[in-house]
Coordinates of C-alpha atoms and ligand atoms in Angstrom, one line a residue:
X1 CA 10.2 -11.9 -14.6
X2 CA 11.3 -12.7 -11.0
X3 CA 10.3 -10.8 -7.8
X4 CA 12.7 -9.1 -5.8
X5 CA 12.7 -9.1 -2.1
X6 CA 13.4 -7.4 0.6
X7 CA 13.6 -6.6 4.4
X8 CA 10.6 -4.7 5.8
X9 CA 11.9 -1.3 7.5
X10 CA 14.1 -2.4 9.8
X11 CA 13.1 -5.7 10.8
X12 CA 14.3 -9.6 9.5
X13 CA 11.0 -10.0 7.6
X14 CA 11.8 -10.7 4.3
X15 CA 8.9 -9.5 2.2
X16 CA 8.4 -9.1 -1.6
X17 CA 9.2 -6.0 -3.0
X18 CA 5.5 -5.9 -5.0
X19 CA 2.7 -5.9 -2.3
X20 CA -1.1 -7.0 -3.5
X21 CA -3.4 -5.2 -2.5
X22 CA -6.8 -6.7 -1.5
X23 CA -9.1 -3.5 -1.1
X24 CA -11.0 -4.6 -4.8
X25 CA -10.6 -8.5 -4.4
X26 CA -15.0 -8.7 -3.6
X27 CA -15.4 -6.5 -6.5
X28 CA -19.5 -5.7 -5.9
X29 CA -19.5 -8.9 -3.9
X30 CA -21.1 -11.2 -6.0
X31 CA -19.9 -14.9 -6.4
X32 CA -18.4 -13.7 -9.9
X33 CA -16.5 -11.1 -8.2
X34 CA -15.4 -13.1 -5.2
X35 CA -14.3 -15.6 -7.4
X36 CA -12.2 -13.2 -9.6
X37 CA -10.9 -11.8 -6.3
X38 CA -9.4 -15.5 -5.7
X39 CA -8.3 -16.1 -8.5
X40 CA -6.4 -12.5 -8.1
X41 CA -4.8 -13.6 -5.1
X42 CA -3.9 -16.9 -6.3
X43 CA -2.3 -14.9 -9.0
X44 CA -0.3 -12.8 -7.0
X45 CA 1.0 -15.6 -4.8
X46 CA 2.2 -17.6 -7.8
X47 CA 4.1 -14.3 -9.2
X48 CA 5.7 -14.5 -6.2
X49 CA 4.1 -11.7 -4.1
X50 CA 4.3 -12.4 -0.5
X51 CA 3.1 -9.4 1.0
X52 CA -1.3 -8.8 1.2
X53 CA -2.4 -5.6 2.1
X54 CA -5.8 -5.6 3.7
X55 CA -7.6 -2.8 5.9
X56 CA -11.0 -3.9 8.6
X57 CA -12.9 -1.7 6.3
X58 CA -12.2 -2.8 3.1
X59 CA -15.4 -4.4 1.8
X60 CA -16.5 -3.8 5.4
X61 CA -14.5 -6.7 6.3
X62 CA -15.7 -8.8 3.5
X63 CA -12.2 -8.9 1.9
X64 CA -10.4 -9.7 4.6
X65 CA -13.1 -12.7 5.5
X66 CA -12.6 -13.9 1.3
X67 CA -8.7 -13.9 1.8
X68 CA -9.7 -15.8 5.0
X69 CA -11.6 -18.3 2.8
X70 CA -8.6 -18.7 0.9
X71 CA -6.2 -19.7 3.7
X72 CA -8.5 -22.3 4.8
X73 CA -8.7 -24.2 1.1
X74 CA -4.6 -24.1 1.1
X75 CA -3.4 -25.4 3.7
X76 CA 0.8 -24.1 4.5
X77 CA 0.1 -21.1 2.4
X78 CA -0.5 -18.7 5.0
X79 CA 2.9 -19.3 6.6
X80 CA 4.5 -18.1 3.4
X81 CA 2.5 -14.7 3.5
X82 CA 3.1 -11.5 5.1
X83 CA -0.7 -10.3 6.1
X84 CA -0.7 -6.9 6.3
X85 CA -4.5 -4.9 8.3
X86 CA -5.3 -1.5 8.8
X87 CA -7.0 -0.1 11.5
X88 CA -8.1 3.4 12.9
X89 CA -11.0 4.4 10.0
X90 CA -14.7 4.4 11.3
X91 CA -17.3 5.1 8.9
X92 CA -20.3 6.9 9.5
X93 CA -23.4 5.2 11.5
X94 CA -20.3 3.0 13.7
X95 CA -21.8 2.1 15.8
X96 CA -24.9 3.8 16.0
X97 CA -26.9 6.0 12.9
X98 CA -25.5 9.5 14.0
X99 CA -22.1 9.1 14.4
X100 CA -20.1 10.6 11.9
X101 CA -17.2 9.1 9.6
X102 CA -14.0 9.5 12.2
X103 CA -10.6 8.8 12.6
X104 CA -10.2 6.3 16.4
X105 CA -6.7 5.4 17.4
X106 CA -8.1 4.7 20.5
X107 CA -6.8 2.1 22.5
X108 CA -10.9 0.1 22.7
X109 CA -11.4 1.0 18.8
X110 CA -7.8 -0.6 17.5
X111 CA -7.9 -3.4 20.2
X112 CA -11.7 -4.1 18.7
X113 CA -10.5 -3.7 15.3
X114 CA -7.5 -6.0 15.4
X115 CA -9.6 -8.6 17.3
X116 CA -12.2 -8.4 14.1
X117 CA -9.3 -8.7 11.1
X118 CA -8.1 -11.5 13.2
X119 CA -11.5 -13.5 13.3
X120 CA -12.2 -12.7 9.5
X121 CA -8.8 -13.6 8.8
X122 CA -9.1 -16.7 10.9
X123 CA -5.2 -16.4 11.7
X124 CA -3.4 -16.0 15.1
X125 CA -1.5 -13.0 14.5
X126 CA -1.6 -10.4 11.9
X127 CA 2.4 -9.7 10.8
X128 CA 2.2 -6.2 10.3
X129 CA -0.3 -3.4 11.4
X130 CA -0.6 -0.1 9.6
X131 CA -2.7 2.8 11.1
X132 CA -4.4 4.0 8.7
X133 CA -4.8 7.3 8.8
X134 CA -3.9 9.8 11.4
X135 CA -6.4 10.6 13.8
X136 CA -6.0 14.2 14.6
X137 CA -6.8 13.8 18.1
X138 CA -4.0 10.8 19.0
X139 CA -2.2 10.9 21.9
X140 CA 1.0 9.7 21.3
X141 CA 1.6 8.0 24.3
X142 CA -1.8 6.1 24.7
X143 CA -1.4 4.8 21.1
X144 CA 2.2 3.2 21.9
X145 CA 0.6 1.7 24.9
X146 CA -1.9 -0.1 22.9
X147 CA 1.0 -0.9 20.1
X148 CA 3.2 -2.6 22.7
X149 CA 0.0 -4.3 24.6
X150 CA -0.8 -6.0 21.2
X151 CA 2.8 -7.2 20.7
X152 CA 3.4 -8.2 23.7
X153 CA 0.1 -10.4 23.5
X154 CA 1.4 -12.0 20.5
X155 CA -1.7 -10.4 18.7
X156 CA 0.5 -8.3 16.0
X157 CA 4.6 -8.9 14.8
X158 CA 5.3 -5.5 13.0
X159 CA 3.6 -2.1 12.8
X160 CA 3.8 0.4 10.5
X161 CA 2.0 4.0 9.6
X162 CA 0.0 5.5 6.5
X163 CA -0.7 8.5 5.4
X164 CA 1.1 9.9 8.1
X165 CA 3.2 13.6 7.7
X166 CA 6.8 13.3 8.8
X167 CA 6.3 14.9 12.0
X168 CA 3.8 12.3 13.0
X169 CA 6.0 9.4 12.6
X170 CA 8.4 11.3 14.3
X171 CA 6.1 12.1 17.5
X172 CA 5.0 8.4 17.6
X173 CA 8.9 7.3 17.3
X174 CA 9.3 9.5 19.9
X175 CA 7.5 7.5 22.6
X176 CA 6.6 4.3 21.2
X177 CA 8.9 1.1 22.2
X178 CA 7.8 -0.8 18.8
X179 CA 9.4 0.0 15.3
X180 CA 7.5 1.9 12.9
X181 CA 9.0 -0.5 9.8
X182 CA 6.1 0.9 6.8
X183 CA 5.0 4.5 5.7
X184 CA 1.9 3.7 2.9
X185 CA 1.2 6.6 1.4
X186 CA -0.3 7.8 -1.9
X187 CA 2.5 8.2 -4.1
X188 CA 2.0 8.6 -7.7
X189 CA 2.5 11.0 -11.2
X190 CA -0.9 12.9 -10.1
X191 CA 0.3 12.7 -6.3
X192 CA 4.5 12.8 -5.9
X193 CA 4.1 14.8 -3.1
X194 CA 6.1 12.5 -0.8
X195 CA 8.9 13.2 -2.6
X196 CA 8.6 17.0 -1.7
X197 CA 7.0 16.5 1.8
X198 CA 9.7 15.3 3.7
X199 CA 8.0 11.8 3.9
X200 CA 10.6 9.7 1.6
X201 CA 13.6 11.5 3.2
X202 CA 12.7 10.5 6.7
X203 CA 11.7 6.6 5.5
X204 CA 15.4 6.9 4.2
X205 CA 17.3 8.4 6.9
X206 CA 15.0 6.0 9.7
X207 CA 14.7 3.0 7.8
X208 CA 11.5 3.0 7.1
X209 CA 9.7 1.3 3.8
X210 CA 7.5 3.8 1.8
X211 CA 4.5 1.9 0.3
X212 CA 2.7 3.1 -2.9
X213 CA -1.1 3.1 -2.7
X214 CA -2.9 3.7 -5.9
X215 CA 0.5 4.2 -7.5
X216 CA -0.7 4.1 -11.2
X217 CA -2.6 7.1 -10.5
X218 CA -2.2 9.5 -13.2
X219 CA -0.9 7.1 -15.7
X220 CA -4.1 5.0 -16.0
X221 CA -7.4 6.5 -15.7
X222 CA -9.3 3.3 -14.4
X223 CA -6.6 3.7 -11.4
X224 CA -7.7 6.9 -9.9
X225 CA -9.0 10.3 -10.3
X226 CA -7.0 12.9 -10.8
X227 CA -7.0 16.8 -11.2
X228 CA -5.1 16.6 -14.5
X229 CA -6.4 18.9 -17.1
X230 CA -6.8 16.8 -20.8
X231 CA -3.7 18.6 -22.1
X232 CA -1.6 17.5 -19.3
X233 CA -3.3 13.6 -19.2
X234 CA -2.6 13.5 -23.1
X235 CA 0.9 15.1 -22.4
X236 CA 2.3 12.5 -19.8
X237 CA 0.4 9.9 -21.8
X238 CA 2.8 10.8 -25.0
X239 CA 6.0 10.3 -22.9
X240 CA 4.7 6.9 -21.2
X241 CA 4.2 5.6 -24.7
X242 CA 7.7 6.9 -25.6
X243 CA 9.5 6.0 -23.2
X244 CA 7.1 2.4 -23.1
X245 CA 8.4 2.0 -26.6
X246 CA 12.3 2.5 -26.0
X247 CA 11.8 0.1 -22.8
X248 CA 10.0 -2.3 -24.8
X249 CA 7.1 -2.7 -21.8
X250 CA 3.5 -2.2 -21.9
X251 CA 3.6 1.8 -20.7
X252 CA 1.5 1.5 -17.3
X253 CA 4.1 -0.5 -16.2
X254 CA 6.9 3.1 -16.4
X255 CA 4.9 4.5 -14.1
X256 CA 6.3 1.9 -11.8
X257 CA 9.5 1.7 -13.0
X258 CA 9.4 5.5 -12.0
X259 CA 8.2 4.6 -8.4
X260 CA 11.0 1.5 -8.5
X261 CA 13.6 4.1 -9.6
X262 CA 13.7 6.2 -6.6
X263 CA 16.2 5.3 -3.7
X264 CA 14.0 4.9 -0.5
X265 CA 12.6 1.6 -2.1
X266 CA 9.3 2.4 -2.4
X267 CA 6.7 -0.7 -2.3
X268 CA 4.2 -0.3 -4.8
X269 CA 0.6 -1.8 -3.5
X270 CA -0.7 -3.1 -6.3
X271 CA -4.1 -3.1 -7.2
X272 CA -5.6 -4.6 -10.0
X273 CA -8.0 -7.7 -10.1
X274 CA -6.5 -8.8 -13.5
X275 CA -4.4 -12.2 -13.6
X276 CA -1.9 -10.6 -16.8
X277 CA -1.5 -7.3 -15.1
X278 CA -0.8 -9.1 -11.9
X279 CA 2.0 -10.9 -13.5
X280 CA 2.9 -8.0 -16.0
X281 CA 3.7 -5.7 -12.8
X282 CA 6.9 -8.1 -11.9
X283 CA 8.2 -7.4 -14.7
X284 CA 8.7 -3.8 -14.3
X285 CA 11.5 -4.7 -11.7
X286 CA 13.3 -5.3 -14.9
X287 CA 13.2 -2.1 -16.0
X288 CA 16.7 -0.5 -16.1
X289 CA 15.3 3.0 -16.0
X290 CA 17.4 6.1 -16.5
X291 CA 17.5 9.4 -14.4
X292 CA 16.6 10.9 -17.8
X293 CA 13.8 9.5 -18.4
X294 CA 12.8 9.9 -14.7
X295 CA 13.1 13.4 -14.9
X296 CA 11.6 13.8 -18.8
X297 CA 8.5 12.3 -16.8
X298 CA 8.7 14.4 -14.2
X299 CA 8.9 17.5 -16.6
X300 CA 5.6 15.9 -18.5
X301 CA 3.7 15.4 -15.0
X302 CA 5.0 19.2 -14.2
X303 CA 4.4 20.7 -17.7
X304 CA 7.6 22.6 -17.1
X305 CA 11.4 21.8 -17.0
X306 CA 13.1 21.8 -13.6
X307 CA 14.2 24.9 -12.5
Ligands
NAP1 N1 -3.4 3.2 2.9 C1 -4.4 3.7 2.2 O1 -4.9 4.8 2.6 C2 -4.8 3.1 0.9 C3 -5.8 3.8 0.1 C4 -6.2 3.2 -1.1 C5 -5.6 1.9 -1.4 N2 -4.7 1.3 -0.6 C6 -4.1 0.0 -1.0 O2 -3.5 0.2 -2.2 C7 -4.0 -0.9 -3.1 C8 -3.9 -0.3 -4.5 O3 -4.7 0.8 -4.7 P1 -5.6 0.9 -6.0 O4 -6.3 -0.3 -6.2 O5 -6.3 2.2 -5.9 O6 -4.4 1.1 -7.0 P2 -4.1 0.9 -8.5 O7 -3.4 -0.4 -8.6 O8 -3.4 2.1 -8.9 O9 -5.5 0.8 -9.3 C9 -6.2 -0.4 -9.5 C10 -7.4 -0.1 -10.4 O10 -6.8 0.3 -11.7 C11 -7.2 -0.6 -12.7 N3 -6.0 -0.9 -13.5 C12 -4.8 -1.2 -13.1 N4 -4.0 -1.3 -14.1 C13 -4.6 -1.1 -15.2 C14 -4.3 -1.0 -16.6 N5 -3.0 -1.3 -17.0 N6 -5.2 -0.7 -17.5 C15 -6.5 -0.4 -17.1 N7 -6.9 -0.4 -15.8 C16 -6.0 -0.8 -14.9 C17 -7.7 -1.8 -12.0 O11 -8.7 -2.5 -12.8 P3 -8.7 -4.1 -12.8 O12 -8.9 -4.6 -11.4 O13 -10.0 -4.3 -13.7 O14 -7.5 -4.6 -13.5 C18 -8.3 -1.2 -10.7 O15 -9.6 -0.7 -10.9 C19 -5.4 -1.2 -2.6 O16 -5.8 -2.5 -3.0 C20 -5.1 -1.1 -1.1 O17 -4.6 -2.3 -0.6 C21 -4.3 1.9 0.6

């Protein structure tokens, strides 16, 4: 059970391949739950993840200010991380009670927003920004204005995208001086569409590293709600336990051997708050998974052979 590595996008950063992902680690924010959401990440750094994927709003800042906490007891251990924030999501009533819930790439909002993850962080520099989700009124050259300010400022190494289309990354790349070295995207049995979107092609052909969020989606049902009907939950259920069986894993973990399989190298974000399945994910690196048994689950997810 050893973590692989590699290089994020196209930079020197060598990052685990496994990200953890911090959006449950205050649970209902009780000192139970906070201190389950340590003992996660303490977890996940001695299973070798290096990468922690956070967001401003997750918690409304409460994870990032726990993981924060964290640093501070161990000292040297946030030089071995890559800290990974997300900015650009507002929610409703931000900053006063009538605005609505709303997308801001602007250049005040992600300064602000990269400013707060840093406080609640306590750290220098966040390693790699993600936006987080496309703000339909983004102008391209303003927000690669504000990219390179931030570098240049020493504020933020690496930056990356998520849930962006193809032809967003490729208007920013257009015009922005700083890599785009991530894609996160939801990526999943329920959700593969970014392996029919375009999305994993272009992380391929530029470099890029596609990050699963919620990736068990579909194979678990704590992980995620999906539009499966029961027949088709019970029928990709059967071939996860099959092919679980024949692999000799616990099956949750071929859903990520299915992700693992694919040749963009996608990332999966994992997360769950439980120590085992922290570990247990690792192992599914080890999984020496077939193109048959990708495509028999691929054929259970679609109910139907390929064509
Ligand atoms: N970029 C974005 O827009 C975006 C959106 C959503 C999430 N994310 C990132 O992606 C990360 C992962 O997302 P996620 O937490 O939704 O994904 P997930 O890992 O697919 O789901 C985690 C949930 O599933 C449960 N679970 C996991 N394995 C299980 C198993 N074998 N059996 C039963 N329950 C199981 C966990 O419960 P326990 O904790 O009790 O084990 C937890 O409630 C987040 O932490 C966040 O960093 C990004």
């Amino acid at each position: 059970m050893v973590m692989q590595t590699i290089l994020l996008g196209n930079s020197d950063e060598r990052v685990s391949r496994l990200i953890y992902g911090c959006m449950r680690i205050v649970g209902d924010g009780s000192s139970d739950a906070r201190a389950r959401g340590k003992r996660a990440v303490q977890t996940a750094v001695d299973s070798g993840y290096t990468v922690f994927d956070h967001a401003d709003i997750y918690g409304d800042g409460a994870c990032e200010a726990l993981f924060g906490e964290l640093l501070q007891e161990s000292p040297g251990l946030r030089e071995q991380l890559t800290v990974v924030s997300k900015c650009g999501i507002r929610f409703a009533g931000d900053p006063d009670g009538n605005a609505p819930k709303r997308y801001d790439f602007s250049p005040q909002h992600i300064r602000h927003s990269v400013d707060g993850s840093l406080s609640r962080l306590g750290i220098e520099q966040l390693d790699v920004l993600l936006l987080h989700r496309p703000d339909y009124l983004f102008d391209p050259h303003e927000l690669a204005a504000v990219l390179s300010e931030l570098r240049k400022a020493g504020k933020v190494r690496h930056f990356g995208v998520s849930n962006f289309s193809p032809s967003q990354v490729a208007l920013l790349n257009a015009v922005c001086d700083v890599p785009i070295q991530a894609n996160q995207v939801e990526i999943n049995l329920h959700r593969p569409d970014a392996l029919t979107d375009g999305t994993l092609d272009q992380c391929q052909e530029l470099g890029i590293t596609p990050q699963a969020w919620a990736p068990l989606a579909g194979a678990v049902p704590q992980a995620g709600r999906t539009h499966f009907s029961d027949v088709d939950a019970a029928r990709v259920q059967a071939e996860l336990s099959a092919q679980a069986a024949h692999y000799d894993v616990e099956d949750w973990l071929i859903a990520l051997a299915w992700l693992l399989r694919h040749p963009a190298g996608i990332s999966p974000v994992i997360g769950t708050t439980t120590p085992e399945r922290i570990r247990s994910a690792v192992t599914a690196l080890d999984v020496e998974y077939t193109r048959e048994d990708w495509y028999r689950l691929w054929e259970a997810r679609n109910g139907a052979a390929v064509a």
